[in-house]
CSV table of C-alpha atoms and ligand atoms in Angstrom, one decimal:
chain,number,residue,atom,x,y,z
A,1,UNK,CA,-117.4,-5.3,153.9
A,2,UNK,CA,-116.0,-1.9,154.7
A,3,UNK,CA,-117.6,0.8,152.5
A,4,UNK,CA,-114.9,3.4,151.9
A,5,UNK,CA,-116.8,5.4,148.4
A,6,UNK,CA,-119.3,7.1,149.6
A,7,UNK,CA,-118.3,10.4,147.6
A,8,UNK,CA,-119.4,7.9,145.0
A,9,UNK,CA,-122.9,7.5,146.5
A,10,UNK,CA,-123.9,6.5,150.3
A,11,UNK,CA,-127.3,4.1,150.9
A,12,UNK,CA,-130.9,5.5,151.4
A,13,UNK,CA,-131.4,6.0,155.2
A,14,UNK,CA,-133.8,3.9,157.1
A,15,UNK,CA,-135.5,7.7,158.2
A,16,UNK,CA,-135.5,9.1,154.8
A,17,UNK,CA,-137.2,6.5,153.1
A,18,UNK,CA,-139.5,6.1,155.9
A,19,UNK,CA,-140.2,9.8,155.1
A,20,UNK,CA,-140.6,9.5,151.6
A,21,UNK,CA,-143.0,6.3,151.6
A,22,UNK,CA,-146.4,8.0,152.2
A,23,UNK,CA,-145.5,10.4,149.2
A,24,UNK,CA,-144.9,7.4,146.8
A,25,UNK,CA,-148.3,5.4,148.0
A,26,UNK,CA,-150.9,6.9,149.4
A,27,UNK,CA,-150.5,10.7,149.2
A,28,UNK,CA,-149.0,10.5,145.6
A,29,UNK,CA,-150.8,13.4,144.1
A,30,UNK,CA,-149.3,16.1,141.8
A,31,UNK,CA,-148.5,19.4,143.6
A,32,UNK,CA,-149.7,21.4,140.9
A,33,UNK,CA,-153.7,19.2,141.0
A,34,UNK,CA,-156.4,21.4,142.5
A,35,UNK,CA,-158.1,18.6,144.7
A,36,UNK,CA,-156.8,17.7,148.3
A,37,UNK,CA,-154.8,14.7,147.3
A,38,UNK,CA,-152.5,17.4,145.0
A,39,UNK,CA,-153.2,19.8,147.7
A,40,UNK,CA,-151.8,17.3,150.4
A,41,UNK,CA,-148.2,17.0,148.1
A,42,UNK,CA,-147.9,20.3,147.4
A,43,UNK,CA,-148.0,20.9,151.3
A,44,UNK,CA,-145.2,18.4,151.3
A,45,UNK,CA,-143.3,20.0,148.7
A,46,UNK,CA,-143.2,23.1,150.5
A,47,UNK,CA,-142.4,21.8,154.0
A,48,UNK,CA,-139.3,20.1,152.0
A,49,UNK,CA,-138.7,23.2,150.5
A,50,UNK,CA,-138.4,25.1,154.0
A,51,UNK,CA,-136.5,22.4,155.6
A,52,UNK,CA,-133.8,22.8,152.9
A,53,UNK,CA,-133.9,26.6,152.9
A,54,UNK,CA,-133.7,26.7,156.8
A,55,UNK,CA,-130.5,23.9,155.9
A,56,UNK,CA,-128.7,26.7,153.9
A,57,UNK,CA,-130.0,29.3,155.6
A,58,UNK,CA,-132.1,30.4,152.9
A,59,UNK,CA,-135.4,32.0,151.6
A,60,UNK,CA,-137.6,28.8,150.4
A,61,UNK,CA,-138.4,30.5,147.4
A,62,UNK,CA,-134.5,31.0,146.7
A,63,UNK,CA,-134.6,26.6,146.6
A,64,UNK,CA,-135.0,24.7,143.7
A,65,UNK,CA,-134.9,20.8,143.5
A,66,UNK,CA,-133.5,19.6,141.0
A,67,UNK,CA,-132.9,15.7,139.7
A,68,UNK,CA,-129.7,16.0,141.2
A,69,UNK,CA,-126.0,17.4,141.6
A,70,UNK,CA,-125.6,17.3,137.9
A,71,UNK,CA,-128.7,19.4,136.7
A,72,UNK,CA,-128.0,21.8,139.7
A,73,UNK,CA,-124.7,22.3,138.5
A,74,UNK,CA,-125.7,22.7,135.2
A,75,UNK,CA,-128.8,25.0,136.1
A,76,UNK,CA,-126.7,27.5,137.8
A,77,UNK,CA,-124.1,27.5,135.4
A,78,UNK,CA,-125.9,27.4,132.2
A,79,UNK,CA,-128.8,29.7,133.7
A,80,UNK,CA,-127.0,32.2,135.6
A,81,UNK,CA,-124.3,33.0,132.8
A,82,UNK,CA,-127.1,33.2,130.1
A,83,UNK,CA,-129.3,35.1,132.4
A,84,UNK,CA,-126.7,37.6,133.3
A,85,UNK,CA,-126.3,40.4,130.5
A,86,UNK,CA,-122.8,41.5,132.2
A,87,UNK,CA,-121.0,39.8,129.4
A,88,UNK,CA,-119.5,36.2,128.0
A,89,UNK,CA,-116.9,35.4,130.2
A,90,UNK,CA,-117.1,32.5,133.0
A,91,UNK,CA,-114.4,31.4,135.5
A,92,UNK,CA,-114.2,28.3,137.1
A,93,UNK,CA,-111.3,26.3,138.3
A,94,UNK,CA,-110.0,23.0,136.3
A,95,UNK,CA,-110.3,20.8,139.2
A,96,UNK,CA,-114.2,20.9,139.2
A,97,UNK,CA,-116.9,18.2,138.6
A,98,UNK,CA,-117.9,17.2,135.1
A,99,UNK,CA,-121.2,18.6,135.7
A,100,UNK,CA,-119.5,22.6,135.7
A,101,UNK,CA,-116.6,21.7,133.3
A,102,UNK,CA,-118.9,20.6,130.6
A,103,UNK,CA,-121.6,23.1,131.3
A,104,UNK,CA,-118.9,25.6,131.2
A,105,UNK,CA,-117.7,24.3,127.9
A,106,UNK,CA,-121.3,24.0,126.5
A,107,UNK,CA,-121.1,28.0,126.9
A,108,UNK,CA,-117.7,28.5,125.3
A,109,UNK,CA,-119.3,25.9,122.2
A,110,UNK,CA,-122.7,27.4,121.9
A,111,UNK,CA,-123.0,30.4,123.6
A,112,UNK,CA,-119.6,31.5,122.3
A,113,UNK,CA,-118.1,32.4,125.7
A,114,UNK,CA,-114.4,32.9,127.5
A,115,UNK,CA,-114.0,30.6,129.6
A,116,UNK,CA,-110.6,30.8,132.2
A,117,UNK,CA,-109.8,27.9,134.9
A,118,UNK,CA,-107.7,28.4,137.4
A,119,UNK,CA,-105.1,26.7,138.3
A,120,UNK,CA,-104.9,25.2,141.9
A,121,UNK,CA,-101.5,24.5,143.6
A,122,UNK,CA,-100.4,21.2,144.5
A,123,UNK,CA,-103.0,20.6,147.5
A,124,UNK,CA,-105.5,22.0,145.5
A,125,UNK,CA,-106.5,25.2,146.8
A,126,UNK,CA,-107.5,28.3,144.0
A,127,UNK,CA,-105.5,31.3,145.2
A,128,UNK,CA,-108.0,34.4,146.2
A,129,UNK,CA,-105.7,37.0,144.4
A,130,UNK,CA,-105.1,34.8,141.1
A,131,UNK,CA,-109.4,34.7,140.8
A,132,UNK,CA,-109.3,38.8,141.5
A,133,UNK,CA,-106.5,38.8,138.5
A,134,UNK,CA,-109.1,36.6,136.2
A,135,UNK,CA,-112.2,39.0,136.7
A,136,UNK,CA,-113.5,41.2,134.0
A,137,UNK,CA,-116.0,43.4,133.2
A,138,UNK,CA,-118.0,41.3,131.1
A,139,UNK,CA,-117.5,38.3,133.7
A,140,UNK,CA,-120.9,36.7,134.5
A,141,UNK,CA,-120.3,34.1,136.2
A,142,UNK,CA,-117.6,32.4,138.8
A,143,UNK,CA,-117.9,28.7,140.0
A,144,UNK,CA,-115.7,27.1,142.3
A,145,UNK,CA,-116.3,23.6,144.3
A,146,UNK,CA,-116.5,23.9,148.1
A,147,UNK,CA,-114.9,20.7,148.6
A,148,UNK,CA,-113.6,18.5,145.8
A,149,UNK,CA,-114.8,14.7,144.8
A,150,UNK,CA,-111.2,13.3,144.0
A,151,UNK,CA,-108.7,15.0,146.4
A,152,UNK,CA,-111.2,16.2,149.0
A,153,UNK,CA,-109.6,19.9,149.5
A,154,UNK,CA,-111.6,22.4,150.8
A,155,UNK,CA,-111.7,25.8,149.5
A,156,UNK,CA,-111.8,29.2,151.5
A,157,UNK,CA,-115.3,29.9,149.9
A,158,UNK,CA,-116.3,32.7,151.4
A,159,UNK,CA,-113.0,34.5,150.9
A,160,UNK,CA,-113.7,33.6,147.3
A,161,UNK,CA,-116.9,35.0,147.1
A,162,UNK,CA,-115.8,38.4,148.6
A,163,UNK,CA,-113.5,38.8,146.0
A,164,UNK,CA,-116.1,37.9,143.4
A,165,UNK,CA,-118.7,40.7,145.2
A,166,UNK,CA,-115.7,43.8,144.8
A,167,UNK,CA,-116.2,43.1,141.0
A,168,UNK,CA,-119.8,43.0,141.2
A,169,UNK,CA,-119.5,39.4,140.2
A,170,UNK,CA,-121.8,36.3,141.5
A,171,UNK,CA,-120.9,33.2,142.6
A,172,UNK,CA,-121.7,29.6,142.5
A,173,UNK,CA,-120.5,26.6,144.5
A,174,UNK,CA,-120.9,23.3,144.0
A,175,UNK,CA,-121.5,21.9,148.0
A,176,UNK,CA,-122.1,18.2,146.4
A,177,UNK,CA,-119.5,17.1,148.7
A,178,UNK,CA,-119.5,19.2,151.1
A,179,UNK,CA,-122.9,19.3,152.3
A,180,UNK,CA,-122.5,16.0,154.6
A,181,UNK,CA,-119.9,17.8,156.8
A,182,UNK,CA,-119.4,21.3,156.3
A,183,UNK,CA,-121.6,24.0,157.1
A,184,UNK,CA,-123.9,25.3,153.9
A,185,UNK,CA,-124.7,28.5,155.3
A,186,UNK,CA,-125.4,30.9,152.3
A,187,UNK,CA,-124.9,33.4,154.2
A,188,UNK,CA,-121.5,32.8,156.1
A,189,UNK,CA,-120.5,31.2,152.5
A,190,UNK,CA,-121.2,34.3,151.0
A,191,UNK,CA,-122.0,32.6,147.7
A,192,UNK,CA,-125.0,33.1,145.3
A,193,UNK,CA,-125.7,30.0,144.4
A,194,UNK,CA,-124.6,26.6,145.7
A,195,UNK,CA,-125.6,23.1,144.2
A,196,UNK,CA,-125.9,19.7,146.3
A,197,UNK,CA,-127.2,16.3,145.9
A,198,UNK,CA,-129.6,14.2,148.0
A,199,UNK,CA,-127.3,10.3,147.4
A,200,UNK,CA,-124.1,11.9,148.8
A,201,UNK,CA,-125.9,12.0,151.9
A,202,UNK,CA,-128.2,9.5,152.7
A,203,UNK,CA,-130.8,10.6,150.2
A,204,UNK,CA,-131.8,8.2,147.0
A,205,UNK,CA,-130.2,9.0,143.7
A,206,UNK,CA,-131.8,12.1,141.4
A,207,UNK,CA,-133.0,14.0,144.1
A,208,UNK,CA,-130.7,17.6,144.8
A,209,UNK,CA,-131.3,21.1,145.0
A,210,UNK,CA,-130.2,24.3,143.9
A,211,UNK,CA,-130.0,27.7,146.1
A,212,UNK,CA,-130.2,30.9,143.8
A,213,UNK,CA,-129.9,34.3,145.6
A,214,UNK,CA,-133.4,36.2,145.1
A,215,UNK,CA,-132.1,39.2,143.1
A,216,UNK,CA,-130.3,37.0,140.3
A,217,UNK,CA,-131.8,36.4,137.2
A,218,UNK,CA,-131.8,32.6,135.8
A,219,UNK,CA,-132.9,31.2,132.8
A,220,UNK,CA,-134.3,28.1,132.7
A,221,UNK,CA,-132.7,24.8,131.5
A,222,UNK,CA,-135.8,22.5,131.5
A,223,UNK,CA,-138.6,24.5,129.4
A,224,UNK,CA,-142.1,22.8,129.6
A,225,UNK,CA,-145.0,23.5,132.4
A,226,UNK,CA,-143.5,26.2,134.4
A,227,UNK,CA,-143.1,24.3,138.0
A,228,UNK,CA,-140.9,25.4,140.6
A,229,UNK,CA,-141.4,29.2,139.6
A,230,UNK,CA,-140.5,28.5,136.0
A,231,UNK,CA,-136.9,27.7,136.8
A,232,UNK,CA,-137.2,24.6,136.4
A,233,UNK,CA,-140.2,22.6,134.5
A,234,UNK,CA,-141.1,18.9,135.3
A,235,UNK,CA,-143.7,17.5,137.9
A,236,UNK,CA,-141.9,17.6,141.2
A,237,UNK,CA,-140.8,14.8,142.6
A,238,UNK,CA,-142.3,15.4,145.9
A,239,UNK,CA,-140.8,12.1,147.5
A,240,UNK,CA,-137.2,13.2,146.7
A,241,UNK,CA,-137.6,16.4,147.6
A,242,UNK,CA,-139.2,14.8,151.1
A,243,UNK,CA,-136.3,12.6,151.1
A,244,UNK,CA,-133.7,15.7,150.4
A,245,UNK,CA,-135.2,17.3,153.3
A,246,UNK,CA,-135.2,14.7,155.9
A,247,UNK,CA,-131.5,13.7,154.8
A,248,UNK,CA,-130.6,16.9,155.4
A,249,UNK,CA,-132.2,17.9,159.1
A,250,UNK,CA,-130.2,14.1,160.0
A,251,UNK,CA,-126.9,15.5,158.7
A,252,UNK,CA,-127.4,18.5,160.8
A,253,UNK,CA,-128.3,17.0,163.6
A,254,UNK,CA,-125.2,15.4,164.5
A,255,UNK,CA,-122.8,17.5,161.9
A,256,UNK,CA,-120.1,18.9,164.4
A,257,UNK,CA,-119.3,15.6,166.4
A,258,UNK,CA,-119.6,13.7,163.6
A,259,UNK,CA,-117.3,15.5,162.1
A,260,UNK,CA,-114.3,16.0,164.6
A,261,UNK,CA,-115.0,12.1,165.0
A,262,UNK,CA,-114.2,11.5,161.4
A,263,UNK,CA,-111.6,14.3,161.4
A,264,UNK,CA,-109.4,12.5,164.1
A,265,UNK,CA,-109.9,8.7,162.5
A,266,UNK,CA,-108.9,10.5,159.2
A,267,UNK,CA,-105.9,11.8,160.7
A,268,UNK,CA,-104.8,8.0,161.9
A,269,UNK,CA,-106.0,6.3,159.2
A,270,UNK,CA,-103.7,9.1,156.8
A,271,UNK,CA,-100.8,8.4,158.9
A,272,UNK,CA,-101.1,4.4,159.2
A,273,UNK,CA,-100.9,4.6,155.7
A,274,UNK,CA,-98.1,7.0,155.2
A,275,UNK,CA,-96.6,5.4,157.7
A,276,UNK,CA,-95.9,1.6,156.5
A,277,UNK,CA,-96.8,2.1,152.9
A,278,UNK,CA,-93.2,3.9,151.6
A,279,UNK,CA,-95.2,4.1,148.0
A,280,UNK,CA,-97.6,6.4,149.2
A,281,UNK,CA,-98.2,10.1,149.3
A,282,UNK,CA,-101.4,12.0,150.4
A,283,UNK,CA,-103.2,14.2,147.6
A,284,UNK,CA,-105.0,17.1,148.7
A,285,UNK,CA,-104.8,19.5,151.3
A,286,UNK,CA,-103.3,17.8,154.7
A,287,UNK,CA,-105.5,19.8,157.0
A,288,UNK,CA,-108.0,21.8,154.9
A,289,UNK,CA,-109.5,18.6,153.8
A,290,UNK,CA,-113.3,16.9,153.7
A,291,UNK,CA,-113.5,15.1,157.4
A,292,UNK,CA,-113.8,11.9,155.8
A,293,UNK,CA,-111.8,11.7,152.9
A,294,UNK,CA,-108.2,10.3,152.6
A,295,UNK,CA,-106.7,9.7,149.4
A,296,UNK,CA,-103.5,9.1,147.7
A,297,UNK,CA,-101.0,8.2,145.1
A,298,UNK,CA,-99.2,5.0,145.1
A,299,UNK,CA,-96.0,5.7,143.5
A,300,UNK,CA,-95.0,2.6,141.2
A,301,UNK,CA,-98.2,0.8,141.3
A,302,UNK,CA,-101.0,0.3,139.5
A,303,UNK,CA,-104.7,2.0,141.1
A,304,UNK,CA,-106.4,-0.7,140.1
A,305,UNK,CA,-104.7,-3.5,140.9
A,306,UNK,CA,-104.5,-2.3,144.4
A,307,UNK,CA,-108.1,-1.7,144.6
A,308,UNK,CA,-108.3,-5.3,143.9
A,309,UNK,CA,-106.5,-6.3,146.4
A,310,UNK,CA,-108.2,-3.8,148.9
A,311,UNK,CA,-111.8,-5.3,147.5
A,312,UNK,CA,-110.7,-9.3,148.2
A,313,UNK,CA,-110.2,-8.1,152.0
A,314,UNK,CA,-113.3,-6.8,152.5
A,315,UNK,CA,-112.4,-2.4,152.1
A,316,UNK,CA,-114.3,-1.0,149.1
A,317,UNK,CA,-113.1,2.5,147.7
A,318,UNK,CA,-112.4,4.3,144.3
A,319,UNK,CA,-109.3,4.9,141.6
A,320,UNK,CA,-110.8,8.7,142.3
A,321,UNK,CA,-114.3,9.9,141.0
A,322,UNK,CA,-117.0,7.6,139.9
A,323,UNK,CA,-117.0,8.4,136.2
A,324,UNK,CA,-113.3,8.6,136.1
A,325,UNK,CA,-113.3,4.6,137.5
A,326,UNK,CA,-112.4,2.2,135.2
A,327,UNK,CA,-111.2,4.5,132.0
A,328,UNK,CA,-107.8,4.9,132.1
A,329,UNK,CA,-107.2,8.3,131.4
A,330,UNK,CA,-105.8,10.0,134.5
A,331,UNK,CA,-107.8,12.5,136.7
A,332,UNK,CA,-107.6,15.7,135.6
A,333,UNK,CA,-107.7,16.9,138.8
A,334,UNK,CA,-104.6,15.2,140.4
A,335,UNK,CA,-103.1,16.9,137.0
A,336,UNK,CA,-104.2,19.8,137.5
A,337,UNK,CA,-102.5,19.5,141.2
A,338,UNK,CA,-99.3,18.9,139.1
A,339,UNK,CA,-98.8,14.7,139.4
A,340,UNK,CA,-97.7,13.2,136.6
A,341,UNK,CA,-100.2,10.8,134.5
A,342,UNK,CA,-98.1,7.8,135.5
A,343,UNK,CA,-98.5,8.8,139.0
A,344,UNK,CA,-102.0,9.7,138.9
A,345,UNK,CA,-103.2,6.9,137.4
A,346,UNK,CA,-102.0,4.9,140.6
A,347,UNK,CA,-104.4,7.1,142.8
A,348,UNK,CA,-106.9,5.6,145.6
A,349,UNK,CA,-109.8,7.4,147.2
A,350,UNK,CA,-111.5,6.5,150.2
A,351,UNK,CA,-114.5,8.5,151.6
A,352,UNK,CA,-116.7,7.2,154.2
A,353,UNK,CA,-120.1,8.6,156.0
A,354,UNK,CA,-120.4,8.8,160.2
A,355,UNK,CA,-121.5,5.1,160.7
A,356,UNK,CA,-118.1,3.8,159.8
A,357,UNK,CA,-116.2,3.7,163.2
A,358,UNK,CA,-112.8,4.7,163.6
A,359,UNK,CA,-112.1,0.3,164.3
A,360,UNK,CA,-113.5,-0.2,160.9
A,361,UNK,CA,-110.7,2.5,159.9
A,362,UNK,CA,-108.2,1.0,161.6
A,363,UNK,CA,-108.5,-2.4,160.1
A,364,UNK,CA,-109.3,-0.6,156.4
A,365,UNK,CA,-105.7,1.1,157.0
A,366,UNK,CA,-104.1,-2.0,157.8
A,367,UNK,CA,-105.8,-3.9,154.6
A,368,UNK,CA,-104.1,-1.3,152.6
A,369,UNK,CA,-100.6,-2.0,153.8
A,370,UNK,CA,-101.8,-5.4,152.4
A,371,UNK,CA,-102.7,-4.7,149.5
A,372,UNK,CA,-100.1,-2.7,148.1
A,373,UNK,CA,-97.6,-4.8,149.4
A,374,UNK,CA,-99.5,-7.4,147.6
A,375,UNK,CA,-99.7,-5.8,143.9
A,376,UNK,CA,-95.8,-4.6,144.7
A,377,UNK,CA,-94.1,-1.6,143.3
A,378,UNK,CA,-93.0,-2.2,140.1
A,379,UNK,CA,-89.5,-1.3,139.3
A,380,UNK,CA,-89.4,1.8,137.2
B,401,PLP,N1,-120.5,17.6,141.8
B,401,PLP,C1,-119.6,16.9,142.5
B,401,PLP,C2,-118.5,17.5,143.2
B,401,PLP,C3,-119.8,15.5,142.6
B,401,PLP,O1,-118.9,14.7,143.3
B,401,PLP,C4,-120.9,14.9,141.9
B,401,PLP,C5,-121.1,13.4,141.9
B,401,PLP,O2,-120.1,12.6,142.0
B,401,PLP,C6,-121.7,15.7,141.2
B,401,PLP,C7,-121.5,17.1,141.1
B,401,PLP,C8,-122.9,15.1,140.5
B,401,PLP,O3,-124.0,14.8,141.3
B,401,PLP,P1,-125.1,13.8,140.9
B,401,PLP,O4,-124.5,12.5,140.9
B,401,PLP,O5,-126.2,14.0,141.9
B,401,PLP,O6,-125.6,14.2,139.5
């Protein structure tokens, strides 16, 4: 089998789990317990906590964890917008994850903000002077994805956040895809805050982390014992944050080759594809893309039946993000990139992580020739 989702979700690695075992069995204690087995997980927690700040080039005490990319998302969102007296107006683009789009429309609901999204233009980029045209006085908040989950486009973040800092205006990123092949540097990124999640990259499922600048004030989401600095309350989950950690000093270590490796089997697989499939057409950015992310629309076809086909020889990959698999509403990001619903619903995402080799590529391009030649293009 040839795993092509892994903006879905990757596996646990051999090293991380290794890493986290000792926290789940015999030094299991609660960080916050004043006897040495507590004391003994609340050094772990902090050596985590380091590791991930040194990862985003970070103060520790400006890292929380968090039980994933979801409740970072919604953390920063929620917490910095409600936490900033500036005003009630939020901007965020309309190609982000769930996790901001319905945190931001939580605020419009109950909070009674303004909320404006941005459009993007047909490869998905947010235009730097459109977001300086959006800003207000009473703006508290800007969020824009470093990379997106669908299309894999990757934004000019830290033009972004300058033009956020001439108004005075923070900004959030969600690095959830990113942050397996892109630099998180906070402080080349220029951004405030910036979400990620530890099962995008070899980390198990619920662990993540959120960066908050020092200065910014953030109310909490979770309310209860007061852990990590009263940000956010809940006993730590000192394995995951282990896990987090150790997942993230392996990304780094082979980040740069990995991803000009991935970068050039992209590139082949993209035009093997555009190549001999006449149906298809690449969504996204062409250059200014995730390294491993290729996805696209095939025009006259149905997504699904296509991943089917791809599935019964051997290449697993996605109609687009997780939760949008299987409904058929269309993406509302390849919408917002201007495809029509007919033709978004026939799109295909595949994402991969640094063990797949470029053979494995070669051979997934060539099953997709298959496969849509298979399900043919229905006469329209
Ligand atoms: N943000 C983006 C861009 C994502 O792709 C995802 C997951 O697919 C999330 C947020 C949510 O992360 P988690 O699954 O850790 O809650």
């Amino acid at each position: 089998m040839i795993y092509l989702d892994s903006a879905a979700t990757t596996a646990v690695r051999r090293e991380v789990l290794e890493a986290m075992w000792p926290y789940m069995t015999g030094d299991f204690g609660n960080p916050s317990s004043h006897h040495t087995v507590g004391e003994s997980a609340a050094r772990a927690l902090a050596g985590a906590r380091s590791a991930v700040a040194s990862w985003l080039g970070c103060r520790a005490g400006e890292v929380t964890f968090t039980s994933g990319g979801t409740e970072a998302d919604n953390l920063a969102i929620k917490g910095i917008a409600l936490g900033n007296p500036r005003g009630r107006h939020i901007v965020t683009t309309a190609i982000e994850h769930e996790a901001v789009l319905e945190s931001v429309d939580y605020l419009k609901r109950m909070h009674g903000f303004a909320v404006t999204l941005l459009p993007v233009d047909r490869d998905g980029l947010v235009d730097p002077e459109q977001l300086a045209v959006a800003l207000r006085d009473d703006t508290t908040l800007v969020s824009i994805m470093y990379a997106n989950n669908e299309v894999g486009t990757v934004q000019r973040i830290a033009e972004l956040a300058r033009v956020c800092h001439e108004r005075g205006v923070p900004m959030h990123t969600d690095a959830v895809q990113a942050a397996g092949w892109l630099s998180l540097d906070v402080r080349e990124l220029g951004v405030d805050a910036l979400s990620v999640s530890g099962h995008k990259i070899g980390a198990p499922k619920g662990t993540g982390a959120l960066f908050v600048r020092g200065r910014l004030p953030l109310e909490p989401v979770l309310h209860g014992g007061g852990q990590e600095r009263g940000r956010r309350s809940g006993t730590e989950n000192v394995a995951g944050a282990v896990a987090l950690a150790t997942a993230a000093r392996l990304v780094e270590q082979g980040r740069e080759t990995n991803a000009q490796t991935a970068r050039d089997a992209r590139d082949s697989f993209i035009e093997h594809v555009l190549a001999r499939v006449p149906a298809a057409q690449l969504t996204g950015h062409p250059s200014s893309r995730l390294p491993a992310s290729a996805s696209f629309v095939f025009d006259g076809t149905s997504g699904e039946s296509v991943l089917l086909e791809l599935e019964r020889r051997g290449v697993v990959s996605s109609s687009g993000s997780a939760c949008a698999a299987g409904s058929d509403e269309a993406s509302h990001v390849l919408v917002a990139l201007g495809y029509p619903e007919v033709l978004a619903q026939t799109a295909v995402r595949f994402s991969w992580s640094p063990d797949v080799t470029g053979e494995q590529l070669a051979a997934a391009a060539a099953s997709v020739v298959e496969a849509v030649e298979a399900v043919g293009v229905l006469a329209t």
